Short mmCIF file of C-alpha atoms in Angstrom, two decimals:
data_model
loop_
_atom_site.label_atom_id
_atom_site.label_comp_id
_atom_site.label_asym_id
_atom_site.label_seq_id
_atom_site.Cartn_x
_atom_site.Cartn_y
_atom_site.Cartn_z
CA UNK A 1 -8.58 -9.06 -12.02
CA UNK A 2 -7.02 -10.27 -8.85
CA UNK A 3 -3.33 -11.07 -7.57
CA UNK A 4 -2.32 -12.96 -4.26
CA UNK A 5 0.49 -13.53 -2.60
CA UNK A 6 1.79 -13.46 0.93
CA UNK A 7 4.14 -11.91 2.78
CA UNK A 8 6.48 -12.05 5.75
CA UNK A 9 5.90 -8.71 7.09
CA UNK A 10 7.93 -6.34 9.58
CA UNK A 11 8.82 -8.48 11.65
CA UNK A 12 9.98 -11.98 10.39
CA UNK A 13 13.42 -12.16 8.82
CA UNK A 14 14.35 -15.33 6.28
CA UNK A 15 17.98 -15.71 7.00
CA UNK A 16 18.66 -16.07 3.20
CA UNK A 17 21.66 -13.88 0.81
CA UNK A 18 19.31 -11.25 -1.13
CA UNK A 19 18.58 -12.42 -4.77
CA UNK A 20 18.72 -10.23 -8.11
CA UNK A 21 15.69 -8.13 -8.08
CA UNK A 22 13.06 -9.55 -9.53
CA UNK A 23 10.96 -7.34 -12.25
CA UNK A 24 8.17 -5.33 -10.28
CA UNK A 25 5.45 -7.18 -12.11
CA UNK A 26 6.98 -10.23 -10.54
CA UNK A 27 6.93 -9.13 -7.23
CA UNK A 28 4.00 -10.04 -5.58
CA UNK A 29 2.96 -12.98 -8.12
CA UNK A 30 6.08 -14.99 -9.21
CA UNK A 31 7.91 -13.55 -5.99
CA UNK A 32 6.75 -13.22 -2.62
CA UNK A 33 6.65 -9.95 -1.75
CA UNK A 34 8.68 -9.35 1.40
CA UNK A 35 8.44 -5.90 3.44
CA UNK A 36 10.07 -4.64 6.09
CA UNK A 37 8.83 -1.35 8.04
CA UNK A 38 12.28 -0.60 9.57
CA UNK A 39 11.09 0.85 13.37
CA UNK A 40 13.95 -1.37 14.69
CA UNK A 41 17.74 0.02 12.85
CA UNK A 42 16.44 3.67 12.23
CA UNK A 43 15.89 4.35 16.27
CA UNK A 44 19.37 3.07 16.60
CA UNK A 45 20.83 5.96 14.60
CA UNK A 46 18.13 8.82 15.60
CA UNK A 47 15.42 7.61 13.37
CA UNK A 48 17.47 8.10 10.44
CA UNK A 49 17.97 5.54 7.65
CA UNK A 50 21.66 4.49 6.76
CA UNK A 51 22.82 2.36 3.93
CA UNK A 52 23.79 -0.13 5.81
CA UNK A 53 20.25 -0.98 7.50
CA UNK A 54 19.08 -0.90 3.97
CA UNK A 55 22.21 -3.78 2.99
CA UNK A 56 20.78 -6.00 6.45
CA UNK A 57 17.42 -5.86 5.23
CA UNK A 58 18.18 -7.26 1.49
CA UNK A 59 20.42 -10.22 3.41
CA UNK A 60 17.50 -10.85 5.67
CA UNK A 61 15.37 -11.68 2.62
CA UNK A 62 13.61 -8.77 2.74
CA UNK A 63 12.80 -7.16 -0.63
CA UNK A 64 11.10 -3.89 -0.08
CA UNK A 65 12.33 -1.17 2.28
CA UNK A 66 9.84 0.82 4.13
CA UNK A 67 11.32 3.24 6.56
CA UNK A 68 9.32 4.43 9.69
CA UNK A 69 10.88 7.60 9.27
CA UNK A 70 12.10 10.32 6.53
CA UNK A 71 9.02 10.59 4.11
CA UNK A 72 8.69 14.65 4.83
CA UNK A 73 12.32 14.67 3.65
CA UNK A 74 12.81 14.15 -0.40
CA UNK A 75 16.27 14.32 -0.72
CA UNK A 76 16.10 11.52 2.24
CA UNK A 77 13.75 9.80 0.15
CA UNK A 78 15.70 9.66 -3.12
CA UNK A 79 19.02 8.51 -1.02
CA UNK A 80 17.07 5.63 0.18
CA UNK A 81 15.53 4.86 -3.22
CA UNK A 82 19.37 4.88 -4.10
CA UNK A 83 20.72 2.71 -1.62
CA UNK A 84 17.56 0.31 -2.42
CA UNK A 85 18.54 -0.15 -6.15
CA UNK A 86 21.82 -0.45 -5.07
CA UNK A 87 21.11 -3.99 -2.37
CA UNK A 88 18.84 -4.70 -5.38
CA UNK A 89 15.51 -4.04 -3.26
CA UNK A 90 12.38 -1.98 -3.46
CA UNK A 91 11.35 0.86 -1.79
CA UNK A 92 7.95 2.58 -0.13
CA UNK A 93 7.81 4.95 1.65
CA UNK A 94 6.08 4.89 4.64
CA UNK A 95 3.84 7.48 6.09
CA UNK A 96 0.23 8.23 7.62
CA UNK A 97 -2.82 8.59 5.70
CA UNK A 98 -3.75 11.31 8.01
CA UNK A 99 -2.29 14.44 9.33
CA UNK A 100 -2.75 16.14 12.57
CA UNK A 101 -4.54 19.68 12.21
CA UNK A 102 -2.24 22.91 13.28
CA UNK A 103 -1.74 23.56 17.16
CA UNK A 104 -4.27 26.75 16.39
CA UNK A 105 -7.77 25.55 16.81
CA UNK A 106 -8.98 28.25 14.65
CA UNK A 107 -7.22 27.06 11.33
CA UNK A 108 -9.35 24.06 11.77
CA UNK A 109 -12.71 25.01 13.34
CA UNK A 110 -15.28 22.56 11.04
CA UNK A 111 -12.87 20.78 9.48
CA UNK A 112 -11.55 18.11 11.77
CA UNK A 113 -12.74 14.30 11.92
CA UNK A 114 -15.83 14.07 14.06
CA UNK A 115 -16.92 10.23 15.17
CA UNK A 116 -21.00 9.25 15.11
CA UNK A 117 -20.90 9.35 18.96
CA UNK A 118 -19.98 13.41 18.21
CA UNK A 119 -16.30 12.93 19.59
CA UNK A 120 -14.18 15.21 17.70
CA UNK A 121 -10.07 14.60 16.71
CA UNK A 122 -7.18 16.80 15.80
CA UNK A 123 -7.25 15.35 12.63
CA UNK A 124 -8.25 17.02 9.38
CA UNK A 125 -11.03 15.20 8.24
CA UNK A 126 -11.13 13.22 4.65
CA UNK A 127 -13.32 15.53 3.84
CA UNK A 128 -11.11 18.50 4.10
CA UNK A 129 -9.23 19.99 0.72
CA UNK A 130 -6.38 20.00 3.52
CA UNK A 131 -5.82 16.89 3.98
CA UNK A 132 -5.64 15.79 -0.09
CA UNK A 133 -3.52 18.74 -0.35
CA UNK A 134 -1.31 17.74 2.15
CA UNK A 135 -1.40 14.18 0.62
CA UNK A 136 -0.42 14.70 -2.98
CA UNK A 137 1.58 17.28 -1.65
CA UNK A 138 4.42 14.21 -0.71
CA UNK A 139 2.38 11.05 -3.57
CA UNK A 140 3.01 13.31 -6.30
CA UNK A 141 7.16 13.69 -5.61
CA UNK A 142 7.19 10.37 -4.91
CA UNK A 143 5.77 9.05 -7.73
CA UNK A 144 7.83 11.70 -9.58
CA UNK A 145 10.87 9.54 -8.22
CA UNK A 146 9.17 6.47 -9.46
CA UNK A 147 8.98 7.66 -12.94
CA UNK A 148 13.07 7.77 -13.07
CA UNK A 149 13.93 5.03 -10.94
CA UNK A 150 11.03 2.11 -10.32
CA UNK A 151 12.84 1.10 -7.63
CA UNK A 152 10.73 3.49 -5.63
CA UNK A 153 7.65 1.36 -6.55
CA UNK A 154 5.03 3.08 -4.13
CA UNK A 155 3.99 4.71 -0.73
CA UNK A 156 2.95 2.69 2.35
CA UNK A 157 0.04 4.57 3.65
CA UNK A 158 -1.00 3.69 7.47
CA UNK A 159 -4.63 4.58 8.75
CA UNK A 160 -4.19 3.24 12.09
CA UNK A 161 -5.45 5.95 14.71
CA UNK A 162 -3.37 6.77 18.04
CA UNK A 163 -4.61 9.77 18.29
CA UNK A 164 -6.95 10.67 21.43
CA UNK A 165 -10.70 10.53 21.23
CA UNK A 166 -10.74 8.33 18.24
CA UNK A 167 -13.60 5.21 18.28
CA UNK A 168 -11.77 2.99 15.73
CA UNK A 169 -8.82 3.56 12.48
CA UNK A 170 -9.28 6.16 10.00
CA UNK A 171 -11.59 7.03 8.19
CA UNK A 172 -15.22 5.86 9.35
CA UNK A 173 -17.75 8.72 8.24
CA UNK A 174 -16.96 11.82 9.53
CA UNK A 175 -19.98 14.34 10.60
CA UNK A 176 -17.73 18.00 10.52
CA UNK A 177 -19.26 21.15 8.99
CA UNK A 178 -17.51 20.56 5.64
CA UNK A 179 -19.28 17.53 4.69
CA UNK A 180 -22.93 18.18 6.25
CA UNK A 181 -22.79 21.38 4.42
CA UNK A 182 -22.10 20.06 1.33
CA UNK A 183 -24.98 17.48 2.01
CA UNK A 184 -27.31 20.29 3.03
CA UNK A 185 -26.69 22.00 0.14
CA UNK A 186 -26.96 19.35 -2.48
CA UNK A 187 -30.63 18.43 -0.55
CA UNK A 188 -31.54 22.15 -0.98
CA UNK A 189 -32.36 21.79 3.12
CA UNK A 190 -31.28 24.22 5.68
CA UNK A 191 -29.07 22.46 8.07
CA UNK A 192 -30.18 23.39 11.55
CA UNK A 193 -27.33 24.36 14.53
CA UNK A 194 -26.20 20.69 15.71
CA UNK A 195 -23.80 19.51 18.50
CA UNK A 196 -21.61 17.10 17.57
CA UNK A 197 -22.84 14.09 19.42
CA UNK A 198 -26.70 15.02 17.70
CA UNK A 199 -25.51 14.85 14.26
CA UNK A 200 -25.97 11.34 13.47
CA UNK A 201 -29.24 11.71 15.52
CA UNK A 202 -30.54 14.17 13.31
CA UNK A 203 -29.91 12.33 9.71
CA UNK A 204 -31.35 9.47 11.52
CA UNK A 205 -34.55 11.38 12.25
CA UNK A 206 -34.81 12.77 9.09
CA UNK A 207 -34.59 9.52 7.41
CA UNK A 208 -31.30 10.99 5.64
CA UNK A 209 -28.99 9.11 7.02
CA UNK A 210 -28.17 6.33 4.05
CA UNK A 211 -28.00 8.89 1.38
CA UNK A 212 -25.66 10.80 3.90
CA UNK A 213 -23.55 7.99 3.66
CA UNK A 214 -23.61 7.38 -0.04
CA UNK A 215 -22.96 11.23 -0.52
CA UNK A 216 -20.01 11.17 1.71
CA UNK A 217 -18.45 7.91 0.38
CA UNK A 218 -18.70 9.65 -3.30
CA UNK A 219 -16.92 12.60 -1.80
CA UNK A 220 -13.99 10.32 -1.14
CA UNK A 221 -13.93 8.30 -4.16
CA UNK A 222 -13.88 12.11 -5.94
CA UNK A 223 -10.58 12.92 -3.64
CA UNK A 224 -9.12 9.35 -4.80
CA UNK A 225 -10.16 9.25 -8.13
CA UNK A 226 -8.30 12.72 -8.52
CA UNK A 227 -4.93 11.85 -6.48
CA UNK A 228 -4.76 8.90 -8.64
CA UNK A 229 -5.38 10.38 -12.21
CA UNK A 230 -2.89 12.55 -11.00
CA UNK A 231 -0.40 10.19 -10.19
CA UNK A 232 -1.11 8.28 -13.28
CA UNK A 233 -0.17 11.25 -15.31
CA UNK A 234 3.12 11.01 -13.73
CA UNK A 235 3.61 7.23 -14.04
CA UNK A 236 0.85 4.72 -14.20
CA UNK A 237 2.46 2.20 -12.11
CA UNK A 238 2.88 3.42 -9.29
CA UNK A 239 1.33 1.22 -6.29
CA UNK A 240 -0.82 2.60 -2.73
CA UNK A 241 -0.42 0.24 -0.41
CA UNK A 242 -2.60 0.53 2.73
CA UNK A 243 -2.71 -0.56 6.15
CA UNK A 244 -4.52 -2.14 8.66
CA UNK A 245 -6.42 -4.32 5.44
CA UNK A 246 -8.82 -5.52 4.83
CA UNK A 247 -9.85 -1.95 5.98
CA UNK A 248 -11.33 0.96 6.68
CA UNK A 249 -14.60 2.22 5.11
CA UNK A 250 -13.16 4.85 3.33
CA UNK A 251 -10.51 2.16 2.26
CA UNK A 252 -13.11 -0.62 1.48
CA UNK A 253 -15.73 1.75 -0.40
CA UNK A 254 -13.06 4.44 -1.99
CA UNK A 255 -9.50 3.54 -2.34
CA UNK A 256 -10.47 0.12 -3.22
CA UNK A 257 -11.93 1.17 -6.52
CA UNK A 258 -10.04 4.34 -7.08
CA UNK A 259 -6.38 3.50 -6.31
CA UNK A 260 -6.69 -0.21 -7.92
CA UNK A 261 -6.04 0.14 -11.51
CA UNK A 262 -4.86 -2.45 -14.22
CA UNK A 263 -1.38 -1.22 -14.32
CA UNK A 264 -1.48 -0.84 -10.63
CA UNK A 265 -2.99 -3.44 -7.94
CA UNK A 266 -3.76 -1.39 -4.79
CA UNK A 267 -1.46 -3.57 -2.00
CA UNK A 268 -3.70 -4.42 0.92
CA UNK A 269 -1.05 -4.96 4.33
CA UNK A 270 -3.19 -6.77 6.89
CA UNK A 271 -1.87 -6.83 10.59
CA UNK A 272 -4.14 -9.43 12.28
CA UNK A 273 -1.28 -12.10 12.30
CA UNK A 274 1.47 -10.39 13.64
CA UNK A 275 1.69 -13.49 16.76
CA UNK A 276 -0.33 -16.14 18.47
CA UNK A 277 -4.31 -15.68 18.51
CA UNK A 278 -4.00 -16.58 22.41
CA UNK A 279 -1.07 -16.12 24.44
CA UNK A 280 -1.70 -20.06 25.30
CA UNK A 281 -2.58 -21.25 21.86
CA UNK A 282 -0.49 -24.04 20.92
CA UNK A 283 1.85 -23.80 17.79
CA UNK A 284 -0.43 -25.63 15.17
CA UNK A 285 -3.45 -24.11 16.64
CA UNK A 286 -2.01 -20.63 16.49
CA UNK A 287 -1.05 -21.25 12.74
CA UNK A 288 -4.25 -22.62 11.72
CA UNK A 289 -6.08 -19.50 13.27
CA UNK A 290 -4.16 -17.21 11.56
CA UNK A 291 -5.01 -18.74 8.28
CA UNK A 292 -8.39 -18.75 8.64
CA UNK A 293 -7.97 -14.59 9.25
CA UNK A 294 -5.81 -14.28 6.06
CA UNK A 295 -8.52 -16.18 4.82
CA UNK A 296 -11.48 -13.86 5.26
CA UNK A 297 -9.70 -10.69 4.96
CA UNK A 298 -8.92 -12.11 0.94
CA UNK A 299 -12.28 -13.06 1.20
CA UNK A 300 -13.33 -9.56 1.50
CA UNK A 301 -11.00 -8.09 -1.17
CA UNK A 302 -11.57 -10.43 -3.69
CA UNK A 303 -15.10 -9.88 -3.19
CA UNK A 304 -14.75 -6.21 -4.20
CA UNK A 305 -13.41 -7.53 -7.58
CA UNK A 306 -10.33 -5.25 -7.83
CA UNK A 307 -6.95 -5.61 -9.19
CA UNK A 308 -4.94 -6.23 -5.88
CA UNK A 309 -2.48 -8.17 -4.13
CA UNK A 310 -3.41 -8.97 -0.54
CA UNK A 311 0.00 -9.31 2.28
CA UNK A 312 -0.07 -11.27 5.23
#
């Protein structure tokens, strides 16, 4: 089951009067769906969001809110859900995907994201009970919120890394204590003592690596599969939408088929045509490039066979 549509995102504004709201199973199919991620108004006013940005982004055309800011914050959160209904919008909020480990190493130690090339990030790693914790720990409120007022619709998850010592956006797999021991001890092996940069080495050597992979990738679906049946005990519709699509492989290979559902397409937000594909690319060429990477990155989510909608 697939759904398509595109999208002027973030940073386009149709100069049009906002229209009634059309029913969320509209938007997205009958309606474009149109979202802005407000890093422009909010800095204006201390990175807080005021009802009137929300007001300028319905007249813009816009038709779902994002804010950069304010997801930790609830009763933030339901204000702007308010002031959404109220310009006749939707709203998602926006946070990361990931979540920076405490300042003391020691509350960490094995459980932070660690690249194949053994570079290791202040990052929890997806493997971590911390970082699902932390997760449903702001999804399940949210979609709380979502159960009384639809206008909340969903969160905007971004897995883009700007974190130092990272080799790409989150998550690739991860090689941290948590996960190889969990491998080791489903193999019935004893895992010898490793450096980080000869951990991929080793699975390599001992031939382990692919069932490494599967192993971990089933570890995530697990996480998914549970945030999700949690959320869909609170209501069913409520929509993940993730960013940079087409994605990640822990997007591609576990929130693909765990956070798509048939009351709830999983919202793929690709970035690849935010301008010009050359700084000297003429206007038509520009365009046509740009379609043809909209193009592929469908391409790749309609190949997975999910119940999505896929934003330019």
């Amino acid at each position: 089951m697939r759904s398509i549509a595109a999208l002027s995102f973030c940073l386009v504004a149709a100069l049009a009067q906002a229209a009634e709201r059309p029913a969320l199973s509209d938007l997205g199919r009958g309606v474009k769906m149109r979202i802005l991620v407000d890093k422009v108004m909010q800095p204006t006013r201390g990175w807080k969001t005021e009802e009137w940005m929300v007001q300028e982004a319905a007249k813009a055309g816009f038709n779902v809110f994002s804010p950069r800011r304010g997801a930790e914050d609830l009763g933030e959160v339901r204000q702007v859900t308010a002031w959404c209904r109220q310009a006749g919008i939707y709203h998602q909020p926006w946070m990361r995907g990931v979540q920076d480990v405490p300042k003391d190493p020691a509350l960490s130690v094995g459980k932070r994201v660690v690249w194949a090339n053994g570079s290791e990030q202040a990052l929890w790693s997806p493997n971590s009970d911390e970082l699902w914790q932390w997760l449903a720990g702001y999804v399940l409120p949210y979609a709380e919120i979502s159960a009384q007022d639809d206008t909340l619709m969903g969160v905007f998850l971004d897995y883009e890394n700007y974190w130092p010592g990272g080799a790409g956006n989150l998550y690739e797999l991860s090689y941290d204590d948590v996960i190889m021991g969990k491998f080791a001890a489903s193999k019935g092996i004893a895992l010898p003592p490793l450096a980080l940069d000869r951990r991929k080495a080793w699975l390599d050597e001992q031939k382990l690596h692919d069932e490494f992979r599967q192993f971990q990738i089933n570890h995530w679906r697990q996480k998914c599969r549970e945030l999700r049946q949690a959320v869909d005990r609170i209501n069913p519709k409520f929509v993940f939408n993730i960013y940079p699509a087409p994605g990640t492989m822990f997007m591609l290979e576990a929130c693909y088929p765990e956070w798509a559902t048939a009351n709830a397409p999983l919202l793929l937000a690709d970035p690849w045509t935010y301008g010009r594909s050359g700084r000297f690319a003429s206007h038509e060429a520009a365009l046509k490039s740009n379609q043809g990477i909209i193009e592929r990155g469908k391409a790749t989510a309609e190949a997975k066979g999910i119940n999505h909608i896929y934003l330019g």
